[in-house]
Tab-separated table of C-alpha atoms in Angstrom:
chain	number	residue	atom	x	y	z
A	271	MET	CA	0.000	0.000	0.000
A	272	ASN	CA	1.485	3.342	-0.946
A	273	THR	CA	1.435	6.447	1.206
A	274	HIS	CA	-1.459	8.028	-0.690
A	275	GLU	CA	-3.643	4.944	-0.270
A	276	HIS	CA	-2.687	4.632	3.387
A	277	ARG	CA	-3.785	8.153	4.234
A	278	HIS	CA	-7.094	7.610	2.483
A	279	GLY	CA	-7.474	4.335	4.309
A	280	HIS	CA	-7.083	6.121	7.667
A	281	PRO	CA	-9.200	9.240	7.540
A	282	HIS	CA	-8.567	9.990	11.199
A	283	ALA	CA	-4.977	10.848	10.419
A	284	GLY	CA	-6.063	13.824	8.370
A	285	HIS	CA	-8.380	14.898	11.178
A	286	ALA	CA	-5.574	14.641	13.671
A	287	GLN	CA	-3.389	16.854	11.563
A	288	GLY	CA	-6.050	19.527	11.380
A	289	ALA	CA	-7.309	19.372	14.946
A	290	HIS	CA	-4.032	19.078	16.803
A	291	ALA	CA	-1.406	21.307	15.307
A	292	HIS	CA	1.188	20.254	17.840
A	293	GLY	CA	0.285	16.608	17.950
A	294	VAL	CA	0.166	15.638	14.305
A	295	ALA	CA	0.912	18.694	12.222
A	296	ALA	CA	2.223	17.641	8.853
A	297	ALA	CA	5.796	18.677	8.137
A	298	ASP	CA	5.372	17.849	4.469
A	299	THR	CA	3.117	15.747	2.260
A	300	LYS	CA	4.490	12.429	3.542
A	301	THR	CA	5.259	12.742	7.251
A	302	VAL	CA	3.523	13.648	10.476
A	303	ILE	CA	5.018	14.583	13.843
A	304	ASP	CA	5.346	12.241	16.803
A	305	PRO	CA	3.428	14.166	19.536
A	306	VAL	CA	5.815	12.933	22.243
A	307	CYS	CA	9.328	13.471	20.868
A	308	GLY	CA	8.552	15.734	17.882
A	309	MET	CA	10.261	13.517	15.298
A	310	HIS	CA	8.865	13.209	11.765
A	311	VAL	CA	7.144	9.864	11.137
A	312	ASP	CA	5.950	8.402	7.839
A	313	PRO	CA	2.412	7.038	8.382
A	314	ALA	CA	2.983	4.475	5.623
A	315	THR	CA	5.803	2.783	7.487
A	316	ALA	CA	5.052	3.662	11.128
A	317	GLN	CA	4.590	0.526	13.241
A	318	HIS	CA	3.286	2.303	16.347
A	319	ARG	CA	0.021	4.229	16.399
A	320	SER	CA	-2.720	5.140	18.858
A	321	GLU	CA	-6.324	6.290	18.640
A	322	HIS	CA	-7.446	9.185	20.838
A	323	ALA	CA	-10.531	11.412	20.625
A	324	GLY	CA	-11.269	10.213	17.098
A	325	ALA	CA	-7.773	10.917	15.785
A	326	THR	CA	-4.872	8.639	14.877
A	327	TYR	CA	-1.377	9.466	16.163
A	328	PHE	CA	1.845	7.891	14.896
A	329	PHE	CA	5.005	7.260	16.930
A	330	CYS	CA	8.624	6.571	16.132
A	331	ASN	CA	9.077	3.899	18.834
A	332	PRO	CA	7.021	1.982	21.427
A	333	ARG	CA	8.273	4.119	24.344
A	334	CYS	CA	6.733	7.252	22.826
A	335	LYS	CA	3.469	5.395	22.289
A	336	ALA	CA	3.434	4.170	25.898
A	337	LYS	CA	4.005	7.711	27.220
A	338	PHE	CA	1.227	9.066	25.033
A	339	ASP	CA	-1.230	6.327	26.043
A	340	ALA	CA	-0.539	6.998	29.728
A	341	ASP	CA	-1.468	10.705	29.512
A	342	PRO	CA	-2.505	11.992	26.070
A	343	ALA	CA	-3.535	15.397	27.432
A	344	GLN	CA	0.039	16.114	28.495
A	345	TYR	CA	1.262	15.988	24.910
A	346	LEU	CA	-1.783	17.644	23.346
A	347	ARG	CA	-1.997	20.502	25.883
A	348	PRO	CA	0.001	23.038	23.797
A	349	ALA	CA	-2.586	22.736	21.044
A	350	ALA	CA	-5.442	23.154	23.477
A	351	ALA	CA	-3.734	26.195	24.943
A	352	ALA	CA	-4.568	28.157	21.801
A	353	ALA	CA	-7.952	28.852	23.381
A	354	PRO	CA	-7.858	31.045	26.464
A	355	ALA	CA	-8.478	29.089	29.635
A	356	ALA	CA	-9.918	30.355	32.867
A	357	SER	CA	-7.400	30.989	35.612
A	358	ALA	CA	-9.572	29.019	38.073
A	359	PRO	CA	-12.698	26.871	37.852
A	360	ALA	CA	-16.145	28.348	38.394
A	361	GLY	CA	-17.099	28.815	42.027
A	362	THR	CA	-13.540	29.543	43.172
A	363	ILE	CA	-13.274	31.740	46.265
A	364	TRP	CA	-10.447	34.293	46.225
A	365	THR	CA	-8.690	35.481	49.370
A	366	CYS	CA	-5.752	37.643	50.443
A	367	PRO	CA	-2.543	35.884	51.564
A	368	MET	CA	-2.112	38.476	54.349
A	369	HIS	CA	-5.779	39.014	55.285
A	370	PRO	CA	-7.638	35.659	55.102
A	371	GLU	CA	-10.881	37.337	56.181
A	372	ILE	CA	-11.039	38.979	52.725
A	373	ARG	CA	-13.029	36.645	50.471
A	374	GLN	CA	-14.776	37.238	47.163
A	375	ASP	CA	-15.980	35.259	44.159
A	376	HIS	CA	-13.695	36.937	41.601
A	377	PRO	CA	-9.954	37.767	41.342
A	378	GLY	CA	-8.637	41.212	42.175
A	379	ASN	CA	-6.598	43.074	44.764
A	380	CYS	CA	-6.983	43.099	48.527
A	381	PRO	CA	-8.730	46.311	49.662
A	382	LYS	CA	-6.601	46.356	52.817
A	383	CYS	CA	-3.041	45.749	51.633
A	384	GLY	CA	-3.325	45.851	47.828
A	385	MET	CA	-1.892	42.354	47.305
A	386	VAL	CA	-3.189	40.217	44.444
A	387	LEU	CA	-5.845	37.793	45.682
A	388	GLU	CA	-5.244	34.067	45.268
A	389	PRO	CA	-7.625	31.071	45.213
A	390	LEU	CA	-8.676	29.863	48.656
A	391	LEU	CA	-7.938	26.306	47.549
A	392	PRO	CA	-5.110	25.768	45.019
A	393	THR	CA	-6.087	24.263	41.674
A	394	LEU	CA	-4.161	22.726	38.811
A	395	ASP	CA	-5.737	25.341	36.536
A	396	ALA	CA	-4.076	28.250	38.350
A	397	ASP	CA	-1.708	30.625	36.610
A	398	GLY	CA	1.441	28.685	35.724
A	399	GLY	CA	3.707	31.712	35.800
A	400	GLY	CA	2.160	34.143	33.326
A	401	GLU	CA	1.624	36.820	35.938
A	402	LEU	CA	5.150	36.351	37.278
A	403	ALA	CA	6.657	36.561	33.779
A	404	HIS	CA	4.654	39.720	33.056
A	405	LEU	CA	5.829	41.359	36.295
A	406	ALA	CA	9.448	40.350	35.632
A	407	ARG	CA	9.291	41.814	32.124
A	408	ARG	CA	7.828	45.066	33.451
A	409	PHE	CA	10.503	45.270	36.148
A	410	TRP	CA	13.422	44.791	33.754
A	411	ILE	CA	12.029	47.326	31.300
A	412	CYS	CA	11.752	49.834	34.151
A	413	VAL	CA	15.334	49.056	35.189
A	414	ALA	CA	16.536	49.739	31.648
A	415	LEU	CA	14.680	53.077	31.609
A	416	THR	CA	15.528	54.135	35.168
A	417	LEU	CA	19.319	53.715	34.882
A	418	PRO	CA	19.702	56.468	32.228
A	419	VAL	CA	17.374	58.749	34.187
A	420	PHE	CA	19.399	58.236	37.358
A	421	ALA	CA	22.700	58.765	35.523
A	422	VAL	CA	21.504	61.977	33.860
A	423	ALA	CA	20.082	63.370	37.104
A	424	MET	CA	22.844	62.404	39.534
A	425	GLY	CA	25.901	62.439	37.255
A	426	PRO	CA	26.421	66.224	37.344
A	427	HIS	CA	26.077	66.229	41.151
A	428	VAL	CA	28.592	63.423	41.601
A	429	LEU	CA	31.113	64.791	39.095
A	430	GLY	CA	30.526	68.462	39.912
A	431	LEU	CA	29.925	69.254	36.239
A	432	HIS	CA	27.075	70.848	34.326
A	433	LEU	CA	26.287	69.900	30.756
A	434	PRO	CA	26.672	72.730	28.222
A	435	ALA	CA	23.966	73.621	25.712
A	436	PRO	CA	22.432	71.893	23.854
A	437	TRP	CA	23.305	68.751	25.820
A	438	ASP	CA	21.594	70.049	28.934
A	439	VAL	CA	18.311	70.332	27.024
A	440	LEU	CA	18.705	66.817	25.596
A	441	ALA	CA	19.460	65.433	29.071
A	442	ALA	CA	16.412	67.187	30.533
A	443	TRP	CA	14.110	65.756	27.854
A	444	THR	CA	15.606	62.288	28.312
A	445	GLU	CA	15.025	62.458	32.060
A	446	ALA	CA	11.458	63.727	31.660
A	447	LEU	CA	10.373	61.243	28.984
A	448	LEU	CA	11.972	58.087	30.390
A	449	GLY	CA	11.007	58.962	33.965
A	450	SER	CA	7.403	59.559	32.931
A	451	VAL	CA	7.220	56.175	31.197
A	452	VAL	CA	8.479	54.425	34.327
A	453	VAL	CA	6.046	56.242	36.629
A	454	LEU	CA	2.942	56.132	34.444
A	455	TRP	CA	3.435	52.689	32.896
A	456	GLY	CA	5.562	50.825	35.411
A	457	GLY	CA	3.736	52.276	38.412
A	458	ALA	CA	0.197	52.246	36.981
A	459	SER	CA	-0.842	49.376	39.256
A	460	PHE	CA	0.446	51.269	42.314
A	461	PHE	CA	-1.764	54.252	41.574
A	462	ALA	CA	-4.767	51.981	40.984
A	463	ARG	CA	-4.220	50.143	44.263
A	464	GLY	CA	-3.589	53.376	46.144
A	465	TRP	CA	-6.853	54.831	44.825
A	466	ARG	CA	-8.823	51.696	45.720
A	467	SER	CA	-7.455	51.833	49.261
A	468	LEU	CA	-9.080	55.241	49.777
A	469	ARG	CA	-12.631	54.132	48.983
A	470	PRO	CA	-12.976	51.853	52.059
A	471	TRP	CA	-10.483	54.162	53.805
A	472	SER	CA	-7.952	51.424	54.379
A	473	PRO	CA	-4.669	53.135	53.419
A	474	ASN	CA	-1.760	50.809	52.809
A	475	MET	CA	1.755	50.738	51.389
A	476	TYR	CA	0.503	51.566	47.903
A	477	THR	CA	-1.216	54.678	49.245
A	478	LEU	CA	2.168	56.035	50.311
A	479	ILE	CA	3.882	54.959	47.101
A	480	ALA	CA	1.174	56.550	44.932
A	481	LEU	CA	1.286	59.803	46.909
A	482	GLY	CA	5.075	60.024	47.000
A	483	THR	CA	5.755	59.213	43.363
A	484	GLY	CA	2.644	61.066	42.155
A	485	VAL	CA	3.538	64.316	43.916
A	486	ALA	CA	7.169	64.120	42.771
A	487	TRP	CA	6.157	63.414	39.156
A	488	ILE	CA	3.435	66.090	38.936
A	489	TYR	CA	5.733	68.681	40.480
A	490	SER	CA	8.547	67.690	38.113
A	491	VAL	CA	6.307	67.887	35.036
A	492	ILE	CA	5.150	71.396	35.946
A	493	ALA	CA	8.691	72.482	36.802
A	494	PHE	CA	9.978	71.109	33.498
A	495	ALA	CA	7.171	72.457	31.297
A	496	ALA	CA	6.505	75.807	32.998
A	497	PRO	CA	9.375	76.797	35.309
A	498	GLY	CA	8.237	80.422	35.229
A	499	LEU	CA	5.268	79.578	37.448
A	500	PHE	CA	7.523	78.940	40.437
A	501	PRO	CA	8.623	81.728	42.854
A	502	PRO	CA	12.289	82.236	43.796
A	503	ALA	CA	11.867	80.044	46.886
A	504	PHE	CA	11.704	77.018	44.569
A	505	ARG	CA	14.860	77.882	42.622
A	506	GLY	CA	18.362	76.691	43.340
A	507	ALA	CA	21.659	78.577	43.200
A	508	ASP	CA	21.759	78.205	39.414
A	509	GLY	CA	18.317	79.811	39.099
A	510	ARG	CA	16.639	76.592	37.882
A	511	VAL	CA	13.691	74.752	39.355
A	512	ALA	CA	14.838	71.246	40.287
A	513	VAL	CA	12.964	68.217	38.982
A	514	TYR	CA	12.715	64.801	40.628
A	515	PHE	CA	11.898	62.365	37.843
A	516	GLU	CA	14.747	60.123	38.980
A	517	ALA	CA	13.391	59.856	42.527
A	518	ALA	CA	9.935	58.794	41.327
A	519	ALA	CA	11.396	56.340	38.784
A	520	VAL	CA	13.763	54.737	41.306
A	521	ILE	CA	10.969	54.322	43.870
A	522	VAL	CA	8.684	52.651	41.313
A	523	THR	CA	11.466	50.320	40.144
A	524	LEU	CA	12.438	49.279	43.674
A	525	VAL	CA	8.818	48.568	44.630
A	526	LEU	CA	8.431	46.508	41.450
A	527	LEU	CA	11.461	44.503	42.558
A	528	GLY	CA	9.812	43.861	45.922
A	529	ASP	CA	6.561	42.804	44.266
A	530	PHE	CA	8.454	40.479	41.926
A	531	LEU	CA	10.342	38.756	44.761
A	532	GLU	CA	7.160	38.407	46.779
A	533	LEU	CA	5.161	36.953	43.891
A	534	ARG	CA	7.973	34.543	43.025
A	535	ALA	CA	7.991	33.226	46.606
A	536	ARG	CA	4.216	32.784	46.523
A	537	ARG	CA	4.383	31.003	43.166
A	538	ARG	CA	6.939	28.553	44.544
A	539	THR	CA	4.666	27.792	47.464
A	540	GLY	CA	1.719	27.387	45.105
A	541	ALA	CA	3.758	25.043	42.919
A	542	ALA	CA	4.342	22.755	45.907
A	543	LEU	CA	0.605	22.579	46.577
A	544	GLN	CA	-0.127	21.997	42.902
A	545	ALA	CA	2.378	19.140	42.959
A	546	LEU	CA	0.284	17.527	45.714
A	547	LEU	CA	-2.876	17.948	43.654
A	548	GLY	CA	-1.017	16.535	40.651
A	549	LEU	CA	-0.713	13.197	42.437
A	550	ALA	CA	-4.321	12.449	41.509
A	551	PRO	CA	-4.970	11.046	38.009
A	552	LYS	CA	-6.598	13.262	35.395
A	553	THR	CA	-9.183	10.708	34.255
A	554	ALA	CA	-11.163	7.768	35.636
A	555	HIS	CA	-12.693	4.627	34.119
A	556	ARG	CA	-16.397	4.960	34.902
A	557	VAL	CA	-18.535	1.811	34.613
A	558	GLY	CA	-22.080	2.403	33.429
A	559	ALA	CA	-25.236	0.512	34.368
A	560	ASP	CA	-24.797	-1.637	31.263
A	561	GLY	CA	-21.277	-2.608	32.312
A	562	ARG	CA	-19.514	-0.537	29.687
A	563	GLU	CA	-16.477	1.480	30.670
A	564	ALA	CA	-15.859	5.067	29.592
A	565	ASP	CA	-12.911	7.330	30.333
A	566	VAL	CA	-14.145	10.591	31.876
A	567	PRO	CA	-12.285	13.606	33.325
A	568	LEU	CA	-11.869	13.397	37.073
A	569	GLU	CA	-14.027	16.528	37.500
A	570	GLN	CA	-17.025	14.628	36.091
A	571	VAL	CA	-16.878	11.797	38.629
A	572	GLN	CA	-19.788	11.993	41.091
A	573	VAL	CA	-20.545	10.366	44.414
A	574	GLY	CA	-21.975	6.907	43.825
A	575	ASP	CA	-20.247	6.308	40.492
A	576	THR	CA	-18.704	2.906	39.929
A	577	LEU	CA	-15.086	3.090	38.803
A	578	ARG	CA	-12.630	0.562	37.440
A	579	VAL	CA	-8.966	0.762	38.518
A	580	ARG	CA	-6.537	-1.407	36.592
A	581	PRO	CA	-3.172	-2.672	37.884
A	582	GLY	CA	-0.529	0.059	37.981
A	583	GLU	CA	-3.065	2.917	37.892
A	584	LYS	CA	-3.737	5.523	40.548
A	585	ILE	CA	-7.017	5.354	42.419
A	586	PRO	CA	-8.917	8.463	41.264
A	587	VAL	CA	-11.093	9.262	44.324
A	588	ASP	CA	-11.829	8.084	47.849
A	589	GLY	CA	-14.220	5.165	47.895
A	590	VAL	CA	-15.118	1.629	48.923
A	591	MET	CA	-14.055	-1.476	47.013
A	592	LEU	CA	-16.941	-3.432	45.509
A	593	GLU	CA	-15.053	-6.201	43.734
A	594	GLY	CA	-11.517	-7.507	43.390
A	595	ALA	CA	-8.475	-7.866	45.611
A	596	SER	CA	-5.162	-6.112	45.327
A	597	SER	CA	-2.312	-4.451	47.180
A	598	VAL	CA	-2.292	-0.677	47.256
A	599	ASP	CA	0.759	1.550	47.623
A	600	GLU	CA	-0.250	4.185	50.209
A	601	SER	CA	3.222	5.655	50.677
A	602	MET	CA	2.096	9.092	49.448
A	603	LEU	CA	-0.215	9.179	52.474
A	604	THR	CA	1.510	7.182	55.204
A	605	GLY	CA	5.151	7.094	54.115
A	606	GLU	CA	5.153	3.307	54.461
A	607	PRO	CA	6.961	1.618	51.540
A	608	LEU	CA	5.099	-1.695	51.925
A	609	PRO	CA	1.768	-1.969	50.064
A	610	VAL	CA	-1.470	-2.676	51.944
A	611	ASP	CA	-3.721	-5.578	50.976
A	612	LYS	CA	-7.246	-4.516	50.001
A	613	ARG	CA	-10.379	-6.535	49.299
A	614	ALA	CA	-14.095	-5.944	48.813
A	615	GLY	CA	-15.507	-3.709	51.550
A	616	ASP	CA	-12.211	-1.948	52.321
A	617	ARG	CA	-11.829	1.801	51.890
A	618	VAL	CA	-9.288	3.184	49.433
A	619	THR	CA	-7.878	6.697	49.119
A	620	GLY	CA	-7.490	8.788	45.991
A	621	ALA	CA	-3.975	9.196	44.504
A	622	THR	CA	-2.747	5.921	46.030
A	623	VAL	CA	-1.491	3.324	43.529
A	624	ASN	CA	-3.201	0.050	42.755
A	625	GLN	CA	-0.482	-2.532	42.194
A	626	THR	CA	-1.589	-6.062	41.405
A	627	GLY	CA	-5.285	-6.682	40.779
A	628	SER	CA	-8.157	-5.018	38.981
A	629	LEU	CA	-10.513	-3.161	41.329
A	630	LEU	CA	-14.116	-2.033	41.133
A	631	LEU	CA	-14.961	0.719	43.613
A	632	ARG	CA	-17.793	3.079	44.515
A	633	ALA	CA	-16.889	6.753	44.715
A	634	ASP	CA	-17.704	8.155	48.169
A	635	LYS	CA	-15.788	11.434	48.191
A	636	VAL	CA	-14.921	13.497	45.138
A	637	GLY	CA	-13.438	16.922	44.382
A	638	ALA	CA	-12.694	19.023	47.463
A	639	ASP	CA	-14.016	16.274	49.783
A	640	THR	CA	-11.221	13.798	49.031
A	641	LEU	CA	-8.498	13.294	51.608
A	642	LEU	CA	-5.844	14.639	49.229
A	643	ALA	CA	-7.811	17.859	48.612
A	644	GLN	CA	-8.347	18.312	52.348
A	645	ILE	CA	-4.623	17.921	53.007
A	646	VAL	CA	-3.875	20.584	50.380
A	647	GLY	CA	-6.544	22.846	51.898
A	648	LEU	CA	-5.083	22.510	55.382
A	649	VAL	CA	-1.584	23.309	54.139
A	650	ALA	CA	-2.889	26.380	52.275
A	651	GLN	CA	-4.805	27.501	55.367
A	652	ALA	CA	-1.727	27.059	57.555
A	653	GLN	CA	0.312	29.221	55.180
A	654	ARG	CA	-2.217	32.038	55.490
A	655	SER	CA	-2.463	31.818	59.281
A	656	LYS	CA	-0.857	34.621	61.256
A	657	ALA	CA	1.713	34.420	64.004
A	658	PRO	CA	1.030	36.494	67.167
A	659	LEU	CA	3.750	38.963	66.210
A	660	GLN	CA	2.111	39.469	62.819
A	661	ARG	CA	-1.158	40.437	64.519
A	662	VAL	CA	0.744	43.111	66.436
A	663	ALA	CA	2.235	44.323	63.154
A	664	ASP	CA	-1.265	44.571	61.662
A	665	ARG	CA	-2.410	46.802	64.526
A	666	VAL	CA	0.655	48.994	64.069
A	667	ALA	CA	0.093	49.150	60.311
A	668	ALA	CA	-3.409	50.539	60.873
A	669	TRP	CA	-1.803	53.665	62.361
A	670	PHE	CA	1.361	53.637	60.270
A	671	VAL	CA	0.045	55.201	57.055
A	672	PRO	CA	-1.837	58.079	58.758
A	673	ALA	CA	1.233	58.716	60.922
A	674	VAL	CA	3.517	58.871	57.878
A	675	LEU	CA	1.149	61.280	56.113
A	676	ALA	CA	1.038	63.506	59.213
A	677	VAL	CA	4.838	63.514	59.464
A	678	ALA	CA	5.086	64.428	55.761
A	679	VAL	CA	2.793	67.440	56.271
A	680	LEU	CA	4.766	68.553	59.328
A	681	ALA	CA	8.066	68.091	57.471
A	682	PHE	CA	6.841	70.239	54.582
A	683	ALA	CA	5.595	72.944	56.945
A	684	GLY	CA	8.815	72.971	58.983
A	685	TRP	CA	11.130	73.207	55.991
A	686	ALA	CA	8.933	75.783	54.265
A	687	TRP	CA	8.850	77.979	57.371
A	688	PHE	CA	12.341	77.544	58.852
A	689	GLY	CA	14.413	75.901	56.105
A	690	PRO	CA	17.149	77.519	54.020
A	691	ASP	CA	16.553	78.541	50.427
A	692	PRO	CA	15.226	77.099	48.232
A	693	ARG	CA	12.798	76.505	51.103
A	694	TYR	CA	9.819	75.109	49.203
A	695	ALA	CA	11.961	72.828	47.081
A	696	ASN	CA	13.622	71.433	50.211
A	697	ALA	CA	10.198	71.138	51.877
A	698	LEU	CA	8.881	69.114	48.933
A	699	ILE	CA	11.877	66.771	49.027
A	700	ALA	CA	11.405	66.177	52.756
A	701	ALA	CA	7.670	65.549	52.381
A	702	VAL	CA	8.080	63.104	49.495
A	703	ALA	CA	10.836	61.283	51.353
C-alpha cells in the first residue's frame, strides 16, 4: 500500500493533523510529527500508532506510544492552549494571603493591603507563571529606563559638572520622557491600588507609594514644562527649578522589585501545593449501568459512580471497594513503603497506587471532599495563618500610614517655614521622602 492509499485508508490521520497542530501537524506531504518526541514519522511505514478522541497518532518507537497512552492530554496541551483558559474553575473563592478574612468570588486586589488575591484552595488550573513573567518583564524594562534617568540626574552632582547647551536640554528631555514612562506605565498598578485603598479608607503601602511618586512626578512635570510659574523660593543657586523624575522612577522600580520577589515566593509555594494535587490522576474509568467502561475527566466523577482501577493505575477518588483484591501503595499518604492488601468492603484513598489486581470501587468522596484535597486545603490555610507577632504588626500598620502622612505634612511645613533657600523645594523633598 502506498502512502497516498494509506492516508485515504485512515481518515482519522487527516483529522488529527487539522485538529491538533502540535500533535500531528504535517511537516510535508508524507510525514507527520510524533506528539511525544517531535520527530517526523511516515504514516505508511510507522509501526506504532494510537487512537485518541477520534484521531490517529503515529510514533517513532514503542516508548513514545506508551508515554502518550498513559497521559494523552500532556502531549496535546500546547494545542489546546490556543484557546484562552480560565485561571480558576467556576465557584472559586479568592482570598488575600495576608488578610484571610477577605473573600470574594472573583480575582482582584486586597482592599486592605493591595496584594493580588489568590484562590482559597489551590487548583491545577491556576496561573502557571504568566503573571510572574509579566511582572518580571515590566521590572526589567523599568530598570533599563531608570538607569539612564538616574545617571543623567545624579551624574552632574557626583562629578561636579554641568552639561553645556544643547546637551543640557537633551538630558532634561531624556530624564522627563523616560522617567514619565516608568512612573505612568511601570507604576500604573500602584496608583490603581492606592486609589482603591481610599474608597474603604484602608490606606496601605501603595497609598504612600502613589502619593510620594505622584507628587514628585506632577511637580517635576510642571517644573519642566513651565518653570516660570515657580517663585524664587523654589529655585536653586543656578536659578533653575529642580525636577525629581529620577526619585519617582527609582521608587517605582524598587517597589516593582519587591513585588516580583514576593510573587515569586508565593508562586513557589503554590507550585508545591499543585504538585500535591497533581498526584491524583486526570481521568477515571467509569462503569455504566450496562457494564460498559468510559474514560471521563476526574471533574465529572460523582458520588456513587462505579469506577474501574486497573493494575498500575492511581485510584482516582476516595471510595469503597466493591469487587476484586489487590495491594495498594499508600506511601504518598503514610510514608510506608510496603503496600497494603485490600479486598471488597475496604476503603481506598485517591492518589494511592493500585499494584496487582483489577478493582471495582464506589466513589464516596470526590473533588474538594477527598483526603488529598483536604490535606492541600489545610496546608494552604496554615500558610495564610498569622503568628502572634504578625497580629501586632497589623495593629501597628493601621496607624502607620496616617502617621507617615502627618509627618510628611509637618516636614513640609517645617522646611517651608524655617528651612534655608530654596525653602519650598527642600520642603517638597522632605515631604516626598
